mmCIF file of C-alpha atoms and ligand atoms in Angstrom:
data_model
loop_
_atom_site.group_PDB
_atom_site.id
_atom_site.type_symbol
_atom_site.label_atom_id
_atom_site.label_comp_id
_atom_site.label_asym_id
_atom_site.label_seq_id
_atom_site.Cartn_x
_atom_site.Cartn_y
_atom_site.Cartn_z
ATOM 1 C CA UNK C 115 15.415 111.329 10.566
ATOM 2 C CA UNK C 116 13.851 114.860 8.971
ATOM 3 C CA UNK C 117 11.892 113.929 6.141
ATOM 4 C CA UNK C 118 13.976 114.553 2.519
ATOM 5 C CA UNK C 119 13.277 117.810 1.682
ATOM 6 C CA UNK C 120 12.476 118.030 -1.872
ATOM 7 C CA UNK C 121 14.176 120.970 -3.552
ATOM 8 C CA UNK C 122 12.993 122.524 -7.000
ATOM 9 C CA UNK C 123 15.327 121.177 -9.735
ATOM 10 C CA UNK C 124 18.633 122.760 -10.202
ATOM 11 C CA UNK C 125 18.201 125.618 -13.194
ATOM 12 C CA UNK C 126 21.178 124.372 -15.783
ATOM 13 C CA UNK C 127 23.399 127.410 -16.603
ATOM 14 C CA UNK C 128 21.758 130.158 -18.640
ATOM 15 C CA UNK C 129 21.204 129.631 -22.598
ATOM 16 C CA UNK C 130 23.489 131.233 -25.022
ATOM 17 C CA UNK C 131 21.298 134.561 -25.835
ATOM 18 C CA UNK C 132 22.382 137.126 -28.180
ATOM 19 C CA UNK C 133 21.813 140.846 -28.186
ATOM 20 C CA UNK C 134 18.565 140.429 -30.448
ATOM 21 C CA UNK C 135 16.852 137.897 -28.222
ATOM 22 C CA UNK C 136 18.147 135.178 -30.575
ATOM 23 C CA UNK C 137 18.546 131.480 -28.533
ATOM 24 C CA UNK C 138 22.172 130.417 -29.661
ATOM 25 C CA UNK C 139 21.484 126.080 -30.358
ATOM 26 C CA UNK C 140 23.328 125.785 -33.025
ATOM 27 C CA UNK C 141 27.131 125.116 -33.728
ATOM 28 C CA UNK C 142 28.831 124.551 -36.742
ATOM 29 C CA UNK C 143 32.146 123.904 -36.928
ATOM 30 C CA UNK C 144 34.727 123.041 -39.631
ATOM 31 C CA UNK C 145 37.339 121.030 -38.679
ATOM 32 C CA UNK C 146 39.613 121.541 -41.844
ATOM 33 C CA UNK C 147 39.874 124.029 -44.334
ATOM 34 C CA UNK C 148 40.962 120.949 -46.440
ATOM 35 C CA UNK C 149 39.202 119.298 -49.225
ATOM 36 C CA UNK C 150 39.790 116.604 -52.255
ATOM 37 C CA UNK C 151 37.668 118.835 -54.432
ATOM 38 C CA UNK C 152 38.686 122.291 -55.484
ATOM 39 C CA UNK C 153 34.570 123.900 -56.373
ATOM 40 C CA UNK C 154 35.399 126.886 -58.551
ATOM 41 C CA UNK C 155 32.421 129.149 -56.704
ATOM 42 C CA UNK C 156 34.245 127.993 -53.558
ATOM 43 C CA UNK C 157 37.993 127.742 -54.081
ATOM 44 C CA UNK C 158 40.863 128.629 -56.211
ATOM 45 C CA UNK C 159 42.711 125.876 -58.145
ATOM 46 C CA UNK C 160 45.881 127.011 -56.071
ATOM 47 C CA UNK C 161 44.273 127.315 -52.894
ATOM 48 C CA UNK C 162 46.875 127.920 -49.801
ATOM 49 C CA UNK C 163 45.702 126.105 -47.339
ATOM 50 C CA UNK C 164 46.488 127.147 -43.451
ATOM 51 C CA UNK C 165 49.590 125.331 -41.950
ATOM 52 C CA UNK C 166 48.342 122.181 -39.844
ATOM 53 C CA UNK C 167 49.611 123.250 -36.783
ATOM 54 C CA UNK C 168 47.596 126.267 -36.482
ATOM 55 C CA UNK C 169 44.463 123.686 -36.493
ATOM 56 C CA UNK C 170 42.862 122.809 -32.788
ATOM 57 C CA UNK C 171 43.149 119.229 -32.461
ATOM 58 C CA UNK C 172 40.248 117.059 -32.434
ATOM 59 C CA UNK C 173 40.769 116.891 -28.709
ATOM 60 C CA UNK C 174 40.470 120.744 -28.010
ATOM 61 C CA UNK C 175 37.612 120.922 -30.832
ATOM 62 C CA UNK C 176 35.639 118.115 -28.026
ATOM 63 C CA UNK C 177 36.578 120.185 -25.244
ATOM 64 C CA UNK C 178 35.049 123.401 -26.820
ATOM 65 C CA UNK C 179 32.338 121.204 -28.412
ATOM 66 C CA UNK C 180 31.667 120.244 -24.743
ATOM 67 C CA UNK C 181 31.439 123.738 -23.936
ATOM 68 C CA UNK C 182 29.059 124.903 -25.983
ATOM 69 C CA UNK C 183 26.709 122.080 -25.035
ATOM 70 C CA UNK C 184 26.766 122.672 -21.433
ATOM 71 C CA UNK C 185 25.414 126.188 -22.394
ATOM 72 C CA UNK C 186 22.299 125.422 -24.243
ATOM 73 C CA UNK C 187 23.601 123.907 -27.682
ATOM 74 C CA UNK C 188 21.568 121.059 -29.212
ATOM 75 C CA UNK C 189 22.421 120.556 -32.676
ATOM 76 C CA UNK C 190 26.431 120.266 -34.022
ATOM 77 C CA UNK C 191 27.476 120.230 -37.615
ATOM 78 C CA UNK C 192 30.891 119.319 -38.901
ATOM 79 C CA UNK C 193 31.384 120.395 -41.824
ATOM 80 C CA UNK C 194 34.798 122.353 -43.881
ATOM 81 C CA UNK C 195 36.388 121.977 -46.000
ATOM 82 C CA UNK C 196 35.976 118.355 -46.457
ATOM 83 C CA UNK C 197 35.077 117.430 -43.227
ATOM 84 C CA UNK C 198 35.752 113.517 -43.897
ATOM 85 C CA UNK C 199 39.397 114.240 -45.263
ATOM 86 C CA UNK C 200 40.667 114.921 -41.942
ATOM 87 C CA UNK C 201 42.843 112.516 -40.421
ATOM 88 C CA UNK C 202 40.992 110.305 -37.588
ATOM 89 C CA UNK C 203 37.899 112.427 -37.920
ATOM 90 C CA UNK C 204 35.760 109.305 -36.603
ATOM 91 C CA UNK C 205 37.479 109.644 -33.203
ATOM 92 C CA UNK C 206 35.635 113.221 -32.880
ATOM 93 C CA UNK C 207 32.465 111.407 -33.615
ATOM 94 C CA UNK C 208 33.365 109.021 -31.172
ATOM 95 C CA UNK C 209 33.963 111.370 -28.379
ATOM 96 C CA UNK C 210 30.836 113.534 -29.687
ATOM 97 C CA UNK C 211 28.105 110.990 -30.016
ATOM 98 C CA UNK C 212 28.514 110.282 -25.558
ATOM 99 C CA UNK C 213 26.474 113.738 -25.921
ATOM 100 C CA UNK C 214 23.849 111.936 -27.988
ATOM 101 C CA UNK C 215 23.555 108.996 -25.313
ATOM 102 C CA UNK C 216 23.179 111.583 -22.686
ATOM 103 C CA UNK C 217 20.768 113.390 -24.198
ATOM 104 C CA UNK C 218 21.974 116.895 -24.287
ATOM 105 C CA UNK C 219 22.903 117.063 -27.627
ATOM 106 C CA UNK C 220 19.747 116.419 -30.200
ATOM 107 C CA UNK C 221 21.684 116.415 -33.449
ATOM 108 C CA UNK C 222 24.892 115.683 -34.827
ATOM 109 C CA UNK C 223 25.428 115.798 -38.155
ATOM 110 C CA UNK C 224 27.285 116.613 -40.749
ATOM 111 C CA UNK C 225 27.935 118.574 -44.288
ATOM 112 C CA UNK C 226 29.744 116.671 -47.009
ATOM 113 C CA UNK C 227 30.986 116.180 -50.484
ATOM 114 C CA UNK C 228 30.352 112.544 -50.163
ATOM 115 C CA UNK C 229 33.977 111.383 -52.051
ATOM 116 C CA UNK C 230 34.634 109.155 -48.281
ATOM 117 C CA UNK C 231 30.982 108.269 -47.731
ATOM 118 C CA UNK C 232 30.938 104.728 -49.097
ATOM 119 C CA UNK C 233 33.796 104.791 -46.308
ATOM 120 C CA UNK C 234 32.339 105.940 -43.129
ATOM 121 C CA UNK C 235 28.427 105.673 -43.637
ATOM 122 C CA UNK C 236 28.035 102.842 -41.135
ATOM 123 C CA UNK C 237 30.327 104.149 -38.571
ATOM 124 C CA UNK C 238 28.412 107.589 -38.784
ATOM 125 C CA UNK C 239 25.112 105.834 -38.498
ATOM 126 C CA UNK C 240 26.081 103.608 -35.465
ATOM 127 C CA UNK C 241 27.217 106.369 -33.951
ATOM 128 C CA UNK C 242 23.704 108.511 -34.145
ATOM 129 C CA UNK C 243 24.445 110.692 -37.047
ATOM 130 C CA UNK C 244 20.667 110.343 -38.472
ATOM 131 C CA UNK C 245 20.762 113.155 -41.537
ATOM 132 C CA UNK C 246 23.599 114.310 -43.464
ATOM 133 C CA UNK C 247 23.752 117.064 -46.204
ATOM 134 C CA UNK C 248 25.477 116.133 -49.179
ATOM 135 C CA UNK C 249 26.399 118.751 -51.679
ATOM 136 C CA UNK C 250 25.987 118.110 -55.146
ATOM 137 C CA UNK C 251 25.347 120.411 -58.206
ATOM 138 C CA UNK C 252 24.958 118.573 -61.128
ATOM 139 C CA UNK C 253 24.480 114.875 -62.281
ATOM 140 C CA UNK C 254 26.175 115.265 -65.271
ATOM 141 C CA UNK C 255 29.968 113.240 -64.927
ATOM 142 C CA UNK C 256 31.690 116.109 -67.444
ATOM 143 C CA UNK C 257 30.005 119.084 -65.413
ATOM 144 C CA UNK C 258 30.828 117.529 -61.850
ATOM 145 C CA UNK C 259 34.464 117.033 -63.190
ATOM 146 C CA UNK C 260 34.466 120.658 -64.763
ATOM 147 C CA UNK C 261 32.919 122.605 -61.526
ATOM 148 C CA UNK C 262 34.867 120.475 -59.112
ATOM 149 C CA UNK C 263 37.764 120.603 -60.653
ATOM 150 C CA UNK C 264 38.526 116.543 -60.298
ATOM 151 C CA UNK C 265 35.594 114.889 -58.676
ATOM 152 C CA UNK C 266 34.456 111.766 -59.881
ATOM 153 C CA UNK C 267 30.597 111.171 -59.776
ATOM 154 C CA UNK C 268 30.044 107.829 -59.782
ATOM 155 C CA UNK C 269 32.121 108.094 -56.206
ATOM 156 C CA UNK C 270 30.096 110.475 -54.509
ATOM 157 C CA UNK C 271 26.704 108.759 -55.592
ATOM 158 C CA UNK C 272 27.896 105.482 -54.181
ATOM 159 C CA UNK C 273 28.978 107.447 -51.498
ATOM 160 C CA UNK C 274 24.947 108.419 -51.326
ATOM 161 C CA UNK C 275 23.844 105.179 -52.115
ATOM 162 C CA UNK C 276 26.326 104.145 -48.882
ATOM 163 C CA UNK C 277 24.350 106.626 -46.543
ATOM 164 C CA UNK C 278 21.219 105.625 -47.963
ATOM 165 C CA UNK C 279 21.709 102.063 -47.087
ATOM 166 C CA UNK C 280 23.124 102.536 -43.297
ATOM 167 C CA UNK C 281 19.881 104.547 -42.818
ATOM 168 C CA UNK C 282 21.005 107.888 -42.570
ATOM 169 C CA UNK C 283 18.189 110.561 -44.546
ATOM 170 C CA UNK C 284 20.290 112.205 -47.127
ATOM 171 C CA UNK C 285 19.363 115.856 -47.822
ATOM 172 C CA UNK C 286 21.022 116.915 -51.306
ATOM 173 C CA UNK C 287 22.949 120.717 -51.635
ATOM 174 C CA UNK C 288 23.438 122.277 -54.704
ATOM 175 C CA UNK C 289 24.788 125.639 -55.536
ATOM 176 C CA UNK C 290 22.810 127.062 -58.438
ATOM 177 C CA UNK C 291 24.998 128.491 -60.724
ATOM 178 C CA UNK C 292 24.096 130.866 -63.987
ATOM 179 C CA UNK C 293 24.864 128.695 -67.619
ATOM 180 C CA UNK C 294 26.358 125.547 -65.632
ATOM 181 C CA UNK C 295 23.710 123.639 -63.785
ATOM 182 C CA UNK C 296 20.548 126.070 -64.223
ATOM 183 C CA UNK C 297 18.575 123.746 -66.914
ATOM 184 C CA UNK C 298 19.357 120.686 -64.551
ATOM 185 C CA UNK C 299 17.326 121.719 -61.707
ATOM 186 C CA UNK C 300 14.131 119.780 -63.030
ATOM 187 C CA UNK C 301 16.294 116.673 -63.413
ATOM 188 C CA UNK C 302 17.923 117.006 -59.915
ATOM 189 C CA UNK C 303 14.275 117.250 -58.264
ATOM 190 C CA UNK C 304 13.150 114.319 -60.290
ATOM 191 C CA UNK C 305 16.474 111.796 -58.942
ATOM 192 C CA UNK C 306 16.602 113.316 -55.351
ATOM 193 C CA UNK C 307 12.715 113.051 -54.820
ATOM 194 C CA UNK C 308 12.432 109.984 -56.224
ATOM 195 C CA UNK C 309 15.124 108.382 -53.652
ATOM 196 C CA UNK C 310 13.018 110.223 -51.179
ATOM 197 C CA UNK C 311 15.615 113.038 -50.184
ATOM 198 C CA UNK C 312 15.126 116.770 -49.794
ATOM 199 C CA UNK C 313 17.185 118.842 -52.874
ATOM 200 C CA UNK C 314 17.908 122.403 -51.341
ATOM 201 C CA UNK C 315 19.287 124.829 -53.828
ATOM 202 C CA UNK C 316 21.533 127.710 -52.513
ATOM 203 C CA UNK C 317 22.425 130.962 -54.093
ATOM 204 C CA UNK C 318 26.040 131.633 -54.524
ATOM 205 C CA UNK C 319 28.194 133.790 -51.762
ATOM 206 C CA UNK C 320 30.256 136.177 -52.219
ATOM 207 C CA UNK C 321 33.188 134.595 -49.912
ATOM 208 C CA UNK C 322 36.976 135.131 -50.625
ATOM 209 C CA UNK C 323 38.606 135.407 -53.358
ATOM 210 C CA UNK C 324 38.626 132.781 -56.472
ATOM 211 C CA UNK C 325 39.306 132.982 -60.150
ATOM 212 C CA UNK C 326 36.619 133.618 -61.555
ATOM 213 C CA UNK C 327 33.584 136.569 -61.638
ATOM 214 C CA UNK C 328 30.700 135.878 -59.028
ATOM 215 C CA UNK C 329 28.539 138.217 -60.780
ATOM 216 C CA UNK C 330 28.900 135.590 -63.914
ATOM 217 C CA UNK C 331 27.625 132.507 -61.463
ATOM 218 C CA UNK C 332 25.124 134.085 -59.513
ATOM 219 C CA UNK C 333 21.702 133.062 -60.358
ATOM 220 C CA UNK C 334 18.989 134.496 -58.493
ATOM 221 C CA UNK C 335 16.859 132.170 -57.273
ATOM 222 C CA UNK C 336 14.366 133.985 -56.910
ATOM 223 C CA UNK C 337 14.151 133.319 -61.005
ATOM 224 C CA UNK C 338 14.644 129.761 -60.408
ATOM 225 C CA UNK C 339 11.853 129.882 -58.289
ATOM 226 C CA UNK C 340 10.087 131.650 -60.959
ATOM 227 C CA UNK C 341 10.806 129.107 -63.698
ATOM 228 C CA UNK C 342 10.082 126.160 -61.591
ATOM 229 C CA UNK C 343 6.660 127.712 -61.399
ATOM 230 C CA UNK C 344 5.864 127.085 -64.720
ATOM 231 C CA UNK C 345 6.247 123.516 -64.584
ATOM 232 C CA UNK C 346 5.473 122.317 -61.012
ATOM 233 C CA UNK C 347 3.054 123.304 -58.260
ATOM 234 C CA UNK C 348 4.893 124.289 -55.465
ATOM 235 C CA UNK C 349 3.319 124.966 -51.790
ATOM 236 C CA UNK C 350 5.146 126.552 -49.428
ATOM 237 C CA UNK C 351 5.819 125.346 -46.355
ATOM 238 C CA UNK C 352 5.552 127.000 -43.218
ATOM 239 C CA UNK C 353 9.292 124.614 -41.818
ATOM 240 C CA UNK C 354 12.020 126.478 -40.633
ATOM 241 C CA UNK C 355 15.223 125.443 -39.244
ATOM 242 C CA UNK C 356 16.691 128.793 -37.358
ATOM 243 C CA UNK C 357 18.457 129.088 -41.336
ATOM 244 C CA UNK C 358 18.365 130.861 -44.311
ATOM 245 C CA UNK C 359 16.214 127.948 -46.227
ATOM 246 C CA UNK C 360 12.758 128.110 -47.011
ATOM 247 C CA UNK C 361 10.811 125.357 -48.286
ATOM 248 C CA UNK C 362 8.399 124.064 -50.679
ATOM 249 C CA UNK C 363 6.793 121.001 -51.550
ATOM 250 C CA UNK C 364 6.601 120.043 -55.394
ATOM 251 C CA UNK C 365 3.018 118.688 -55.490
ATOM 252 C CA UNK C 366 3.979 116.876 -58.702
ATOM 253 C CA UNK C 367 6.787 114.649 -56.456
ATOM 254 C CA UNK C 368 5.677 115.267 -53.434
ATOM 255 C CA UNK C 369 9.515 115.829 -52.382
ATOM 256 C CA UNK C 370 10.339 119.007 -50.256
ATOM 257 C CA UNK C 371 12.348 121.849 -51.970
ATOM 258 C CA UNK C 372 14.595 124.191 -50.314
ATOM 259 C CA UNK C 373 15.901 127.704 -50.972
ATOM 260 C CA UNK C 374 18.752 129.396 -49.470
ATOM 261 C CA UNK C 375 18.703 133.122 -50.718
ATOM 262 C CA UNK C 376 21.328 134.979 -48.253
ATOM 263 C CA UNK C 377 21.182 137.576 -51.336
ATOM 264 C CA UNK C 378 17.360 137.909 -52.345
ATOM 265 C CA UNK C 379 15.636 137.143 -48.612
ATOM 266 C CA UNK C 380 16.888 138.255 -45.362
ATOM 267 C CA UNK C 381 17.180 135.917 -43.043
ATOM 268 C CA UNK C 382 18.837 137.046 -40.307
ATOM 269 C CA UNK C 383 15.855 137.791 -37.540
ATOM 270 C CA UNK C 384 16.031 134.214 -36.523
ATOM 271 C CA UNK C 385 19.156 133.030 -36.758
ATOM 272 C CA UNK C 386 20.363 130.660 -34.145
ATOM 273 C CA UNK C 387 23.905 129.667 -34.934
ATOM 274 C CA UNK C 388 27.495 130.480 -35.049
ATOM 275 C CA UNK C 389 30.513 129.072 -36.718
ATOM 276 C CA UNK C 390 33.985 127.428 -35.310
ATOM 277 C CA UNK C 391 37.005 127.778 -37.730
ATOM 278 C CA UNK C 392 39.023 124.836 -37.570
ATOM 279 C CA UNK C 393 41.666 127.189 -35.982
ATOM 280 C CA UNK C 394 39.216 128.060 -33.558
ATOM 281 C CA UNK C 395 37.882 131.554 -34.571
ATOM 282 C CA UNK C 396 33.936 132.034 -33.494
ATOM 283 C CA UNK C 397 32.582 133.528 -36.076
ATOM 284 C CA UNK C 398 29.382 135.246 -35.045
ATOM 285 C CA UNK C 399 27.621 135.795 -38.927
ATOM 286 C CA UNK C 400 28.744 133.981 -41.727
ATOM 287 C CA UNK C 401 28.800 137.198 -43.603
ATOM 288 C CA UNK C 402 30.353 139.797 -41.012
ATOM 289 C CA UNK C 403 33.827 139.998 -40.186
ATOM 290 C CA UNK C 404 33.389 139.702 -35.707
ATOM 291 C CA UNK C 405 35.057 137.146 -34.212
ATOM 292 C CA UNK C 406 36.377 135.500 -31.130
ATOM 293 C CA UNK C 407 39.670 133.870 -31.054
ATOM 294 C CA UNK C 408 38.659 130.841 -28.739
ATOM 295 C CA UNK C 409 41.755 129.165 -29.396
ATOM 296 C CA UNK C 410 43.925 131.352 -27.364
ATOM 297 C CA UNK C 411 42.044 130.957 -24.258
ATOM 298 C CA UNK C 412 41.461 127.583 -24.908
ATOM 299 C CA UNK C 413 45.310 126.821 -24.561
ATOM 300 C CA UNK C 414 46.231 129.439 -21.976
ATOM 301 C CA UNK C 415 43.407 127.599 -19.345
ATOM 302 C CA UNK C 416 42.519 124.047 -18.647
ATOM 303 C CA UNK C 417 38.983 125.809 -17.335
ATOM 304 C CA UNK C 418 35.787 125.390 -18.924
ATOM 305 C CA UNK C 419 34.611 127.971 -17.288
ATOM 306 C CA UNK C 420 36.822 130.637 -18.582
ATOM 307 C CA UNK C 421 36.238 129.141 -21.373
ATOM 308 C CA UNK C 422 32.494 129.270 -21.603
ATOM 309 C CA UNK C 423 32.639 133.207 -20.434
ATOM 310 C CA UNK C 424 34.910 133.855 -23.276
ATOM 311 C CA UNK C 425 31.989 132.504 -25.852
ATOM 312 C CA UNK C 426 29.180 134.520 -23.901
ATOM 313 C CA UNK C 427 31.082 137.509 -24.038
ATOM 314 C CA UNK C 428 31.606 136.955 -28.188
ATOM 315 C CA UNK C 429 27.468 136.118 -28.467
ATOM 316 C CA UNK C 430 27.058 138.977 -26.227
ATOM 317 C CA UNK C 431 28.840 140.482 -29.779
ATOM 318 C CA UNK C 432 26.575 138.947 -32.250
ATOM 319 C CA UNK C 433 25.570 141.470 -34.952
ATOM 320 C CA UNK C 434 21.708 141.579 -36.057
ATOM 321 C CA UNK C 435 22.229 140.498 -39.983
ATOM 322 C CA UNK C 436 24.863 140.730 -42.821
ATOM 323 C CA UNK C 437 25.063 142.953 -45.840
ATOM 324 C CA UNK C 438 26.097 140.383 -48.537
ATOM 325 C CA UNK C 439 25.858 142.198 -51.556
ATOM 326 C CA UNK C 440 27.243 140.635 -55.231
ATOM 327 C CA UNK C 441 28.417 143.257 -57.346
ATOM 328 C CA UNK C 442 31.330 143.856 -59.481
ATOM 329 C CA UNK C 443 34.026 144.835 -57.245
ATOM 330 C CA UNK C 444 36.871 143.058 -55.915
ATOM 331 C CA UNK C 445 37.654 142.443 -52.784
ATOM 332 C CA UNK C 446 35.374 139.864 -52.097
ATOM 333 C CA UNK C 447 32.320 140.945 -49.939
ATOM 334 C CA UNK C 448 33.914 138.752 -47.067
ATOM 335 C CA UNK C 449 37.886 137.649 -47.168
ATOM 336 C CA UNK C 450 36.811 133.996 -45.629
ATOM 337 C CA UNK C 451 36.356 131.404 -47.969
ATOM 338 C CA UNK C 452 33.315 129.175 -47.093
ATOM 339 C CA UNK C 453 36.027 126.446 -46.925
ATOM 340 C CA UNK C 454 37.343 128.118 -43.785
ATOM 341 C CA UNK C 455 34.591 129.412 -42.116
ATOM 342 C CA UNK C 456 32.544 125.807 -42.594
ATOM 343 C CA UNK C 457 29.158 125.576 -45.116
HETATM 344 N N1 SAM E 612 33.081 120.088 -48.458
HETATM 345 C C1 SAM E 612 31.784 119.956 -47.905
HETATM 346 C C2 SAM E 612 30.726 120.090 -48.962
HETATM 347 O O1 SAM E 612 31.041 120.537 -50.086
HETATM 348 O O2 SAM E 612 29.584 119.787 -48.636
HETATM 349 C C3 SAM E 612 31.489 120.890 -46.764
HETATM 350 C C4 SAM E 612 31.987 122.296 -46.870
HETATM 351 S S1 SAM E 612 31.324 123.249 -48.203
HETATM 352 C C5 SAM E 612 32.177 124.783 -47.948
HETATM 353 C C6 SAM E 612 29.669 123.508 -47.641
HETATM 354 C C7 SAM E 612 28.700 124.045 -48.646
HETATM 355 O O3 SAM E 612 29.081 125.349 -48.999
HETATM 356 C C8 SAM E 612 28.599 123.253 -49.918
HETATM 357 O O4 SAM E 612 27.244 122.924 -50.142
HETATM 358 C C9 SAM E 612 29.093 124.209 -50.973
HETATM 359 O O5 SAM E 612 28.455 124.000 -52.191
HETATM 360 C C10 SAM E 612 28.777 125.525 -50.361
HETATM 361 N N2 SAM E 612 29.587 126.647 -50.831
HETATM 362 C C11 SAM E 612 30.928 126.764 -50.902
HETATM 363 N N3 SAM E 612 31.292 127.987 -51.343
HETATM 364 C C12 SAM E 612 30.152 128.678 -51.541
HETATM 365 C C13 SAM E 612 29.858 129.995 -51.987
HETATM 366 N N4 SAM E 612 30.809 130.871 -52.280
HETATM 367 N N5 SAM E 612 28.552 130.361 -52.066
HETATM 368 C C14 SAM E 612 27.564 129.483 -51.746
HETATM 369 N N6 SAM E 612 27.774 128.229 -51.317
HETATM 370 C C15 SAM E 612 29.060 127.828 -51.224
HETATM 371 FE FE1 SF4 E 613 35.503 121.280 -51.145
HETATM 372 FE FE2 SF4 E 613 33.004 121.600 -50.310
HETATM 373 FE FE3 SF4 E 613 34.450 123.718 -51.183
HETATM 374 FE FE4 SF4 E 613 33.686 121.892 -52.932
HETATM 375 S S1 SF4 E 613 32.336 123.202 -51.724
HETATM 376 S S2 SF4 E 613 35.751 122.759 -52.751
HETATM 377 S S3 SF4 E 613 33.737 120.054 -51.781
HETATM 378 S S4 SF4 E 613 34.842 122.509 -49.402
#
């Protein structure tokens, strides 16, 4: 018998690379434009939300999920709307976590308003979901209720507390917004460093339409920034996730601080992700227009292939940066809400 020949290994298909020389690793994907909460930077109080049936089920969102991770991806996030409002989401993280026991999927995780945490924490945690973000702009009751719209705080904090305790690392998100939660920001370090979780603070976006004036909640945080100096020592630090954060560490709490300035810093020369509507648009930037309507060829083949050509040929598409730009004018900058095209 000829001795076994021993063949180099088998390359894995090519790695999702974009026009700029950008790796494509990253996938986030909302799975509902729905949510419990009603954030007035983020929706309207009478939001119309999209008719269920033009949703992909949590089925085709594994199948396409699947996709994408036999093409390079490593790191999911489901996010929304209110990710955790959708019906039966836990059988998605079922079905996605087998990608976690095989290996070819480093992270999933997940973006949240934390109202079902106290819920689904352990389930989430058995199922290898190590780090969640939980977004969360004030730790006032009255405020919460008032930005919100009708969130109770107490909930979401247990909710916290909930993640906390099934082991998951809890990063905290909060949108920093001019004359509501500006003067809090010291207090929010002090709670979330002192439970040992990152606080990232994000500047607000100008994505579709609400009620009320962006220009009257943006606050730059590059002023932020500016003010924190005055009080705290803050190092930067050299971590970088692919995103739009930058970090610091407070020396005074030791805690890591994060800022996520799509309007004051550029970000764009290494960005590694895209972004699946829950009706299965591939968005290429969150703040361009260019898409890919996955969902058609999704349900006119039962290939993977086909389908994995159809998402090279829309990162083959992906645009260098956006032009967010928050001024006065209506339209907003980009149509989407942030609720559709997933935080
Ligand atoms: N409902 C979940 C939550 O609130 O975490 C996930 C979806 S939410 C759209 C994701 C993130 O986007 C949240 O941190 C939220 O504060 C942020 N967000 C929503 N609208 C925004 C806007 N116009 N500008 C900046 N951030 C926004
Ligand atoms: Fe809902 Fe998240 Fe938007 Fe608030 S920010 S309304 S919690 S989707």
């Amino acid at each position: 018998m000829p001795d076994a020949i021993s063949l180099p290994p088998v390359a894995g298909p090519a790695p999702l690379i974009d026009p700029f020389q950008r790796a494509i690793t990253y996938l986030r994907i909302s799975v509902t434009d729905r949510c419990d909460l009603r954030c007035a930077y983020c929706m309207s109080e009478t939001m119309q939300f999209l008719p269920k049936r033009d949703l992909l089920s949590l089925e085709e969102l594994d199948r396409l999920c699947g996709v994408f991770i036999a093409r390079g991806v490593r790191k999911l996030r489901i996010t929304g709307g209110e990710p955790l409002v959708r019906r039966d989401i836990m059988h998605l993280f079922r079905r996605l976590s087998r990608h976690l026991d095989s290996g070819a999927l480093k992270e999933l995780t997940l973006t949240t308003n934390g109202t079902q945490l106290a819920r689904f924490a352990p389930e989430l945690a058995a199922l290898g979901v190590k780090r969640i973000n939980v977004s969360l702009d004030t730790l006032d009751a009255g405020k919460f209720k008032d930005i919100t719209r009708r969130g109770d705080l107490p909930v979401v904090l247990g909710g916290i507390e909930a993640a906390r305790a099934a082991g998951m690392q809890v990063k905290i998100n909060a949108v920093a917004l001019r004359d509501v939660n500006g003067d809090e920001i010291p207090d929010m370090i002090a709670w979330a460093h002192g439970l040992g979780m990152d606080l990232t603070l994000i500047e607000v976006m100008p994505l579709g339409e609400i009620e009320a004036d962006r220009t009257d909640q943006f606050l730059p945080l590059s002023v932020v920034r500016q003010r924190l100096a005055t009080r705290y020592t803050l190092t930067d630090l050299p971590d970088r996730t692919g995103g739009p954060a930058r970090y610091v560490r407070v020396e005074e709490t030791g805690g890591r601080l994060g800022f996520i300035t799509p309007l004051t810093h550029n970000f764009c020369e290494s960005c590694n992700r895209v972004r699946l509507t829950c009706t299965g648009q591939l968005y290429l930037c969150l703040g361009q227009e260019d898409s890919a309507d996955l969902r058609a060829v999704l349900r006119a083949t039962a290939d993977d292939a086909v389908l994995a050509r159809a998402v090279e040929e829309a990162i083959s598409r992906k645009p260098k940066g956006h032009d967010f730009v928050i001024a006065r004018q209506r339209p907003a900058a980009v149509p989407r809400h942030m609720s559709v095209t997933g935080g």
